[in-house]
Short mmCIF file of C-alpha atoms in Angstrom, two decimals:
data_model
loop_
_atom_site.label_atom_id
_atom_site.label_comp_id
_atom_site.label_asym_id
_atom_site.label_seq_id
_atom_site.Cartn_x
_atom_site.Cartn_y
_atom_site.Cartn_z
CA MET P 1 58.47 90.60 117.89
CA ARG P 2 55.35 92.42 118.52
CA THR P 3 52.23 91.20 120.29
CA ASN P 4 49.02 93.08 120.83
CA GLN P 5 48.50 91.89 124.42
CA VAL P 6 51.89 92.83 125.87
CA THR P 7 53.06 96.36 125.65
CA ALA P 8 56.77 96.35 126.43
CA TYR P 9 58.09 99.17 128.55
CA LYS P 10 60.32 101.37 126.49
CA PRO P 11 62.15 104.22 128.24
CA SER P 12 62.71 107.37 126.24
CA PHE P 13 65.95 107.74 124.32
CA ILE P 14 67.49 110.36 126.52
CA LYS P 15 66.50 108.41 129.65
CA SER P 16 68.20 105.24 128.38
CA ILE P 17 71.35 107.12 127.39
CA PHE P 18 71.74 108.55 130.96
CA ALA P 19 70.96 105.11 132.53
CA ILE P 20 73.75 103.72 130.63
CA THR P 21 76.19 106.61 131.60
CA ARG P 22 75.10 106.32 135.28
CA LYS P 23 75.80 102.59 135.27
CA ASP P 24 79.30 103.27 133.98
CA ILE P 25 80.10 105.92 136.38
CA SER P 26 78.74 104.20 139.46
CA ALA P 27 80.59 101.02 138.45
CA GLU P 28 83.74 103.06 137.98
CA MET P 29 83.30 104.92 141.40
CA ARG P 30 83.27 101.48 142.98
CA SER P 31 86.20 99.76 141.31
CA ARG P 32 88.17 102.85 140.26
CA GLU P 33 90.33 100.70 138.00
CA LEU P 34 89.91 102.78 134.79
CA LEU P 35 90.36 106.22 136.11
CA SER P 36 93.34 105.24 138.35
CA SER P 37 95.27 103.60 135.49
CA MET P 38 94.48 106.53 133.19
CA LEU P 39 95.72 108.98 135.80
CA VAL P 40 98.95 107.27 136.84
CA PHE P 41 99.72 106.69 133.22
CA SER P 42 99.29 110.32 132.40
CA MET P 43 101.32 111.53 135.30
CA LEU P 44 104.15 109.24 134.28
CA VAL P 45 104.02 110.53 130.67
CA VAL P 46 104.21 114.18 132.06
CA LEU P 47 107.28 113.07 134.15
CA ILE P 48 108.95 111.44 131.13
CA TYR P 49 108.52 114.48 129.05
CA TYR P 50 110.82 116.34 131.36
CA PHE P 51 113.65 114.01 130.82
CA ALA P 52 112.97 113.16 127.26
CA LEU P 53 112.46 116.61 125.86
CA GLU P 54 114.42 118.62 128.37
CA LEU P 55 111.67 121.06 128.61
CA ASP P 56 113.48 124.28 129.48
CA ILE P 57 111.55 127.47 129.94
CA LYS P 58 111.74 128.45 126.17
CA ALA P 59 110.60 125.06 124.86
CA ARG P 60 107.70 124.87 127.14
CA GLU P 61 105.61 127.60 125.51
CA ALA P 62 105.87 126.00 122.16
CA ILE P 63 105.55 122.29 123.17
CA THR P 64 103.07 122.43 126.03
CA ALA P 65 99.86 121.93 123.86
CA GLY P 66 101.45 119.07 121.84
CA ALA P 67 102.74 117.34 125.03
CA LEU P 68 99.40 117.46 126.71
CA TRP P 69 97.49 116.25 123.64
CA VAL P 70 99.83 113.33 123.21
CA THR P 71 99.31 112.49 126.81
CA PHE P 72 95.52 112.67 126.56
CA SER P 73 95.36 110.62 123.49
CA PHE P 74 97.51 107.76 124.95
CA ALA P 75 95.72 107.84 128.17
CA GLY P 76 92.48 107.89 126.24
CA THR P 77 93.02 104.58 124.63
CA LEU P 78 93.71 103.01 127.91
CA GLY P 79 90.25 104.17 129.13
CA LEU P 80 88.48 103.38 125.97
CA ASN P 81 89.80 99.90 125.85
CA ARG P 82 89.04 99.15 129.45
CA SER P 83 85.53 100.59 129.29
CA MET P 84 84.58 98.26 126.53
CA ALA P 85 86.63 95.25 127.61
CA VAL P 86 84.64 95.31 130.91
CA GLU P 87 81.31 95.08 128.87
CA LYS P 88 82.60 92.25 126.75
CA ASP P 89 84.28 90.16 129.31
CA ARG P 90 81.42 89.86 131.76
CA GLY P 91 78.91 89.43 129.04
CA CYS P 92 77.38 92.86 129.91
CA LEU P 93 77.37 93.87 126.21
CA ASP P 94 74.89 91.10 125.34
CA GLY P 95 72.69 92.18 128.25
CA LEU P 96 72.77 95.79 127.01
CA LEU P 97 71.93 94.62 123.48
CA LEU P 98 68.99 92.75 124.97
CA ALA P 99 67.66 95.71 126.79
CA PRO P 100 64.63 97.32 125.00
CA VAL P 101 66.37 100.44 124.14
CA ASP P 102 67.61 101.88 120.83
CA ARG P 103 71.15 100.57 119.84
CA SER P 104 72.35 104.11 119.40
CA ALA P 105 71.45 104.88 123.05
CA ILE P 106 74.17 102.41 123.97
CA TYR P 107 76.67 104.34 121.79
CA PHE P 108 75.82 107.80 123.25
CA GLY P 109 75.70 106.30 126.80
CA LYS P 110 79.20 104.84 126.55
CA MET P 111 80.41 107.98 124.64
CA ILE P 112 79.17 110.21 127.47
CA SER P 113 80.74 108.22 130.23
CA ASN P 114 84.05 107.90 128.33
CA LEU P 115 83.91 111.66 127.92
CA VAL P 116 83.33 112.15 131.64
CA PHE P 117 86.44 109.88 132.45
CA MET P 118 88.43 111.82 129.89
CA PHE P 119 87.40 115.17 131.52
CA ILE P 120 88.29 113.90 135.03
CA VAL P 121 91.77 113.04 133.81
CA GLU P 122 92.36 116.30 132.10
CA ALA P 123 90.94 118.19 135.04
CA ILE P 124 93.76 116.61 137.21
CA VAL P 125 96.57 116.50 134.51
CA ILE P 126 96.20 120.12 133.29
CA PRO P 127 96.70 121.84 136.75
CA LEU P 128 99.38 119.28 137.62
CA TYR P 129 101.34 120.13 134.29
CA ALA P 130 100.75 123.89 134.97
CA ILE P 131 102.31 123.57 138.51
CA MET P 132 105.24 121.32 137.50
CA TYR P 133 106.14 123.18 134.43
CA ASN P 134 105.16 126.76 135.66
CA VAL P 135 102.92 127.52 132.55
CA ASN P 136 99.73 129.32 132.80
CA LEU P 137 97.01 127.03 131.46
CA LEU P 138 94.01 128.51 133.09
CA VAL P 139 93.00 130.35 129.95
CA PRO P 140 89.20 129.83 129.18
CA GLY P 141 89.92 129.40 125.46
CA PHE P 142 92.41 126.62 126.18
CA LEU P 143 89.86 124.73 128.21
CA TRP P 144 87.20 125.12 125.55
CA ILE P 145 89.59 123.60 123.08
CA THR P 146 90.27 120.70 125.39
CA VAL P 147 86.57 120.10 125.61
CA LEU P 148 85.97 120.14 121.88
CA GLY P 149 89.06 118.02 121.10
CA SER P 150 87.94 115.39 123.71
CA ILE P 151 84.46 115.25 122.23
CA GLY P 152 85.81 114.43 118.70
CA TYR P 153 88.31 111.95 120.11
CA VAL P 154 85.86 110.11 122.14
CA ALA P 155 83.19 110.11 119.52
CA VAL P 156 85.50 108.06 117.19
CA GLY P 157 87.19 106.15 119.97
CA THR P 158 83.97 104.79 121.46
CA LEU P 159 82.87 103.39 118.14
CA LEU P 160 86.22 101.82 117.31
CA SER P 161 86.62 100.39 120.79
CA ALA P 162 83.24 98.55 120.37
CA MET P 163 84.79 97.29 117.19
CA THR P 164 88.20 96.15 118.49
CA VAL P 165 86.91 94.48 121.52
CA GLN P 166 85.30 92.02 119.26
CA THR P 167 88.48 91.12 117.36
CA ARG P 168 91.24 88.65 118.15
CA THR P 169 93.94 91.28 118.69
CA ARG P 170 91.69 93.54 120.84
CA ASP P 171 93.64 96.18 122.87
CA VAL P 172 96.62 96.33 120.44
CA LEU P 173 94.31 97.27 117.55
CA LEU P 174 92.61 100.35 118.99
CA PRO P 175 95.40 102.86 118.89
CA ILE P 176 96.32 101.68 115.40
CA LEU P 177 92.86 102.12 114.17
CA LEU P 178 92.15 105.32 116.07
CA PHE P 179 95.23 107.59 115.65
CA PRO P 180 95.15 107.87 111.92
CA LEU P 181 91.48 108.91 112.10
CA VAL P 182 91.84 111.48 114.85
CA ILE P 183 94.81 113.24 113.28
CA PRO P 184 92.56 116.15 112.29
CA VAL P 185 91.50 116.55 116.04
CA LEU P 186 95.09 116.43 117.20
CA ILE P 187 96.39 119.04 114.64
CA ALA P 188 93.61 121.51 115.27
CA ALA P 189 93.48 121.05 119.10
CA VAL P 190 97.26 121.38 119.33
CA LYS P 191 97.33 124.47 117.08
CA ALA P 192 94.39 126.26 118.69
CA SER P 193 95.41 125.52 122.23
CA SER P 194 98.97 126.69 121.65
CA GLY P 195 97.47 129.80 120.07
CA PHE P 196 95.59 130.38 123.23
CA ILE P 197 98.63 129.79 125.54
CA GLN P 198 100.80 132.15 123.48
CA GLY P 199 97.98 134.71 123.33
CA LEU P 200 97.76 134.89 119.43
CA PRO P 201 94.90 137.00 117.93
CA MET P 202 91.54 135.34 117.62
CA GLU P 203 91.56 135.18 113.77
CA GLU P 204 94.51 132.95 113.76
CA ILE P 205 92.83 130.48 116.27
CA LEU P 206 89.37 130.53 114.69
CA PRO P 207 89.87 128.26 111.58
CA TRP P 208 91.23 125.51 113.89
CA MET P 209 88.22 125.95 116.18
CA ASN P 210 85.81 125.69 113.29
CA LEU P 211 87.61 122.47 112.03
CA LEU P 212 87.29 120.98 115.51
CA ILE P 213 83.55 121.83 115.71
CA VAL P 214 82.97 120.39 112.08
CA TYR P 215 84.97 117.17 113.04
CA ASP P 216 82.90 116.76 116.29
CA VAL P 217 79.65 117.07 114.42
CA VAL P 218 80.62 114.86 111.46
CA PHE P 219 82.05 112.15 113.45
CA THR P 220 79.40 112.02 116.16
CA ALA P 221 76.71 111.83 113.47
CA GLY P 222 78.68 109.34 111.40
CA SER P 223 79.35 107.11 114.43
CA TYR P 224 75.66 107.30 115.35
CA MET P 225 74.73 106.11 111.89
CA VAL P 226 76.94 103.07 111.64
CA PHE P 227 76.99 102.01 115.24
CA ASP P 228 74.17 99.49 114.52
CA ASN P 229 76.57 97.69 112.23
CA ILE P 230 79.07 97.17 114.97
CA VAL P 231 76.93 95.60 117.61
CA GLU P 232 74.75 93.46 115.31
CA GLU P 233 74.67 89.81 116.42
CA MET C 1 87.70 76.65 87.75
CA SER C 2 86.64 79.04 84.95
CA LYS C 3 89.14 80.09 82.30
CA THR C 4 90.39 83.52 82.04
CA PRO C 5 87.79 85.65 80.05
CA LYS C 6 88.86 86.80 76.60
CA LEU C 7 88.32 90.41 77.50
CA LEU C 8 90.51 90.22 80.52
CA MET C 9 93.42 88.59 78.30
CA VAL C 10 93.05 91.55 75.90
CA LEU C 11 93.24 93.88 78.78
CA ASN C 12 96.43 92.14 80.13
CA VAL C 13 98.13 92.80 76.87
CA LEU C 14 96.67 96.26 76.40
CA SER C 15 97.82 97.44 79.86
CA LEU C 16 101.30 96.05 79.27
CA ILE C 17 101.59 97.91 75.97
CA LEU C 18 100.04 101.09 77.32
CA VAL C 19 102.52 101.25 80.15
CA LEU C 20 105.51 100.42 77.89
CA VAL C 21 104.57 103.22 75.60
CA GLY C 22 104.07 105.37 78.60
CA TYR C 23 107.79 104.73 79.57
CA TYR C 24 108.91 105.67 76.11
CA LEU C 25 106.80 108.87 76.05
CA ALA C 26 107.82 109.94 79.52
CA LEU C 27 111.61 109.13 79.07
CA PHE C 28 112.12 110.13 75.36
CA TYR C 29 109.18 112.00 73.86
CA ALA C 30 108.33 114.55 76.50
CA PRO C 31 110.65 117.58 76.36
CA THR C 32 113.23 118.16 79.07
CA GLU C 33 111.98 120.58 81.71
CA LYS C 34 113.88 123.82 81.65
CA VAL C 35 114.54 124.38 85.39
CA MET C 36 114.42 120.91 86.89
CA GLY C 37 115.88 118.82 84.08
CA ASP C 38 115.50 115.20 83.47
CA VAL C 39 114.11 114.31 86.95
CA GLN C 40 110.87 116.04 86.01
CA ARG C 41 110.07 112.99 83.87
CA VAL C 42 109.17 111.09 87.08
CA PHE C 43 106.31 113.57 87.29
CA TYR C 44 104.15 111.73 84.47
CA PHE C 45 103.99 108.47 86.34
CA HIS C 46 103.67 110.17 89.72
CA VAL C 47 100.46 111.94 88.72
CA ALA C 48 99.09 108.78 87.07
CA THR C 49 99.78 106.55 90.02
CA ALA C 50 98.24 109.29 92.36
CA TRP C 51 95.11 109.37 90.19
CA VAL C 52 94.80 105.62 90.39
CA GLY C 53 95.24 105.67 94.17
CA MET C 54 92.69 108.34 94.48
CA VAL C 55 90.15 106.44 92.34
CA GLY C 56 90.77 103.35 94.48
CA PHE C 57 90.24 105.39 97.67
CA ILE C 58 86.98 106.90 96.43
CA LEU C 59 85.66 103.52 95.12
CA ALA C 60 86.53 101.87 98.59
CA ALA C 61 84.45 104.29 100.38
CA VAL C 62 81.53 104.00 97.85
CA PHE C 63 81.56 100.18 98.00
CA SER C 64 81.64 100.13 101.79
CA ALA C 65 78.60 102.40 101.81
CA ILE C 66 76.73 100.12 99.44
CA TYR C 67 77.84 97.09 101.48
CA LEU C 68 76.37 98.53 104.61
CA ILE C 69 73.12 99.16 102.95
CA LYS C 70 72.84 95.94 100.91
CA LYS C 71 74.74 93.56 103.10
CA ASP C 72 75.97 91.61 100.01
CA MET C 73 79.37 90.01 100.30
CA LYS C 74 80.10 90.95 96.67
CA TRP C 75 80.53 94.70 97.65
CA ASP C 76 82.97 93.67 100.46
CA MET C 77 85.09 92.08 97.96
CA LEU C 78 85.01 95.04 95.68
CA GLY C 79 85.97 97.28 98.55
CA LEU C 80 88.91 95.12 99.62
CA ALA C 81 90.14 95.05 96.02
CA SER C 82 90.00 98.82 95.83
CA VAL C 83 91.83 99.35 99.01
CA GLU C 84 94.63 96.91 98.21
CA ILE C 85 95.22 98.47 94.78
CA SER C 86 95.10 101.98 96.17
CA LEU C 87 97.58 101.05 98.85
CA VAL C 88 100.18 99.83 96.33
CA PHE C 89 99.66 102.82 94.01
CA PHE C 90 99.74 105.48 96.62
CA PHE C 91 103.02 103.79 97.85
CA ILE C 92 104.44 104.09 94.39
CA THR C 93 103.31 107.67 94.23
CA ILE C 94 105.12 108.67 97.55
CA VAL C 95 108.33 106.80 96.37
CA LEU C 96 108.28 108.47 92.93
CA GLY C 97 107.52 111.84 94.64
CA SER C 98 110.62 111.33 96.95
CA ILE C 99 112.79 110.74 94.00
CA TRP C 100 111.60 114.01 92.43
CA ALA C 101 111.68 116.01 95.68
CA ARG C 102 115.27 115.12 96.53
CA PRO C 103 116.73 117.38 93.72
CA ALA C 104 113.72 119.79 93.39
CA TRP C 105 113.18 120.57 97.07
CA GLY C 106 116.57 119.38 98.40
CA THR C 107 114.85 116.78 100.77
CA TRP C 108 113.33 113.30 100.36
CA TRP C 109 110.56 114.10 102.61
CA THR C 110 108.82 117.26 103.85
CA TRP C 111 105.70 117.74 106.07
CA GLU C 112 103.58 119.04 103.24
CA PRO C 113 99.81 118.54 103.14
CA ARG C 114 99.59 116.12 100.28
CA LEU C 115 102.57 114.02 101.32
CA THR C 116 101.50 113.83 104.84
CA THR C 117 97.91 112.99 103.88
CA ALA C 118 99.18 110.35 101.52
CA ALA C 119 101.31 108.74 104.35
CA ILE C 120 98.25 108.94 106.88
CA LEU C 121 96.12 107.32 104.16
CA GLU C 122 98.69 104.40 103.82
CA MET C 123 98.40 104.06 107.63
CA ILE C 124 94.64 103.89 107.55
CA TYR C 125 94.90 101.18 104.77
CA LEU C 126 97.36 99.14 106.82
CA ALA C 127 95.09 99.51 109.96
CA TYR C 128 92.24 98.37 107.79
CA LEU C 129 94.01 95.21 106.66
CA LEU C 130 95.16 94.52 110.34
CA LEU C 131 91.49 94.91 111.43
CA ARG C 132 90.39 92.37 108.84
CA GLN C 133 93.13 89.99 109.85
CA GLY C 134 91.84 89.93 113.49
CA ILE C 135 88.29 88.79 112.63
CA GLU C 136 87.35 85.33 111.61
CA ASP C 137 83.65 85.67 110.79
CA PRO C 138 83.62 86.78 107.14
CA GLU C 139 80.36 88.56 107.54
CA GLN C 140 81.54 90.40 110.65
CA ARG C 141 84.90 91.15 108.92
CA ALA C 142 82.96 92.73 106.05
CA ARG C 143 80.81 94.85 108.33
CA PHE C 144 83.78 96.17 110.40
CA GLY C 145 85.89 96.74 107.26
CA ALA C 146 83.24 98.73 105.66
CA VAL C 147 82.63 101.01 108.74
CA TYR C 148 86.30 101.65 109.07
CA THR C 149 86.74 102.45 105.35
CA LEU C 150 83.80 104.95 105.52
CA LEU C 151 85.23 106.54 108.66
CA GLY C 152 88.55 106.83 106.78
CA GLY C 153 86.72 108.40 103.85
CA LEU C 154 85.37 111.00 106.21
CA SER C 155 88.51 111.69 107.94
CA VAL C 156 91.08 111.96 105.16
CA PRO C 157 89.63 115.00 103.54
CA MET C 158 89.73 116.75 106.86
CA THR C 159 93.22 115.75 107.46
CA LEU C 160 94.21 117.22 104.06
CA LEU C 161 92.26 120.54 104.95
CA SER C 162 93.82 120.71 108.41
CA ILE C 163 97.43 120.30 107.15
CA ARG C 164 96.53 122.64 104.33
CA LEU C 165 96.00 125.47 106.93
CA PHE C 166 99.74 125.51 107.03
CA ARG C 167 101.43 126.81 103.88
CA THR C 168 102.13 124.38 100.99
CA ILE C 169 105.09 124.10 98.65
CA HIS C 170 103.59 121.30 96.46
CA PRO C 171 103.28 122.31 92.80
CA VAL C 172 99.68 122.79 91.74
CA VAL C 173 99.26 120.79 88.58
CA ILE C 174 95.52 121.39 87.59
CA GLY C 175 93.74 124.52 88.45
CA GLY C 176 95.07 127.26 90.70
CA GLY C 177 97.06 130.12 89.02
CA GLY C 178 100.07 132.21 89.83
CA SER C 179 103.78 131.40 90.05
CA GLU C 180 103.10 128.00 91.71
CA THR C 181 101.60 126.40 88.62
CA MET C 182 103.96 124.42 86.49
CA GLY C 183 104.32 125.81 82.98
CA MET C 184 103.73 122.78 80.84
CA THR C 185 103.94 122.55 77.13
CA ASP C 186 101.39 120.69 74.96
CA SER C 187 103.47 117.68 74.63
CA MET C 188 104.00 117.46 78.36
CA LEU C 189 100.26 117.74 78.85
CA PHE C 190 99.72 115.05 76.29
CA VAL C 191 102.19 112.71 78.02
CA MET C 192 100.49 113.37 81.34
CA PHE C 193 97.04 112.63 80.24
CA TYR C 194 98.28 109.67 78.22
CA SER C 195 99.94 108.20 81.49
CA ILE C 196 96.73 108.81 83.43
CA ILE C 197 94.73 106.86 80.74
CA ALA C 198 97.31 104.14 80.66
CA PHE C 199 97.31 103.61 84.46
CA THR C 200 93.46 103.76 84.54
CA VAL C 201 93.51 100.77 82.12
CA LEU C 202 96.02 99.09 84.32
CA PHE C 203 93.80 99.82 87.29
CA VAL C 204 90.81 98.08 85.59
CA THR C 205 92.92 95.04 84.72
CA LEU C 206 94.33 94.67 88.22
CA PHE C 207 91.03 95.20 89.78
CA TRP C 208 89.42 92.49 87.66
CA HIS C 209 92.23 90.13 88.57
CA ARG C 210 91.79 90.81 92.26
CA ILE C 211 88.13 90.09 92.08
CA ARG C 212 88.64 86.80 90.37
CA LEU C 213 91.15 86.02 93.07
CA GLY C 214 88.60 87.02 95.72
CA ILE C 215 85.99 84.74 94.18
CA TYR C 216 88.52 81.74 94.27
CA GLN C 217 89.32 82.55 97.90
CA GLU C 218 85.74 82.33 98.82
CA LYS C 219 85.37 79.17 96.98
CA VAL C 220 88.34 77.60 98.75
CA GLU C 221 87.00 78.72 102.10
CA ARG C 222 83.58 77.23 101.24
CA LEU C 223 85.27 73.83 100.23
CA LYS C 224 87.48 73.78 103.38
CA SER C 225 84.42 74.31 105.63
CA GLU C 226 82.54 71.46 103.68
CA ILE C 227 85.44 69.16 104.42
CA TYR C 228 85.49 69.84 107.96
CA ASN C 229 81.83 69.44 108.48
#
């Protein structure tokens, strides 16, 4: 509704994105329920790998990238579910939708905060894994791949979690919807990062990196375009 | 309740005859393949069902996009019909492929790009159906379903591409040269294209039936809500 007398205050797009991100992060810093569950879960998974896969010194080099990405994607669904469920349960989503900001600002805001949580978990799990299994993971290329992979994962995950939170089956549904769609990310990220860990030549890693970048761009743009359809009331 | 349209009845009979003739052509008319023997005859229906699955997959993405623009429930019904038919036909394709792969490759299943992509596509379809089941409001169900189908339409080609970066052992049927191409005689090609046409007609028939079913479902839902109110 537009009237001539009242000019509504409308913050800029970038400003509203960061306002939403800041809200999420400061709420998380106070409750710490999302990060702590993601972290404890990841550590448990890393421990379980030792017993389940008998990661001896030879198997480690080949399997490390895969093991880490499985950990990230499982822990990621925990975080994504939680971050949207909080919005829905306490009616915050309706509040956000009432705010005079572009709907897609909500998407990007949530996406960036989910990404930050993802990075924090990765920043703790990767060194921990490196110490426990004695693999050198402090390779710049490997860290870049982790960043690129997380962006693609979170881009789709944020959109889908906004969707599943409104369904009857909720938390159960998110991994089922998410995993078949992020398979290109998982394949490319695992291949590229194990390439870096094993020190393969760059021309063998480059196609996977390109694929990751293409996926990130396509799915961020795609999710941005359809997000309005998800939160329509 | 409207009667079955005449054209649809004709299509029913026509698809039955076409598929039966297809059986005859594939099992008796087509020459036996030199290297693989009789098991190669599975190939004609394998290609045809894969084709129908592919058509359904593309149609589903197109209908979803149209739904999101027009917001007309009719497009949602068309999208759902495409997904359901595509799900069944891709499943048949995988089973037929397995039957062929056992003697030809020595294994029922291998992690080959097309096989893996087909399996992941089936997973996406199942997830789509689960998603629809979890939503009561038909309009919301249509919106979410359309968004998910569109994302699937974006992701599946990339999945195929990413697995293709590994080497492939799947025979290349159309296009692509070299030793990988199957050497097919003219009569084999004829049977292949015949099966593709026969299954396309079958697809149209099934699609029509599914849409009629969808219209009736909607009617029942409307009548139910009228009774409750």
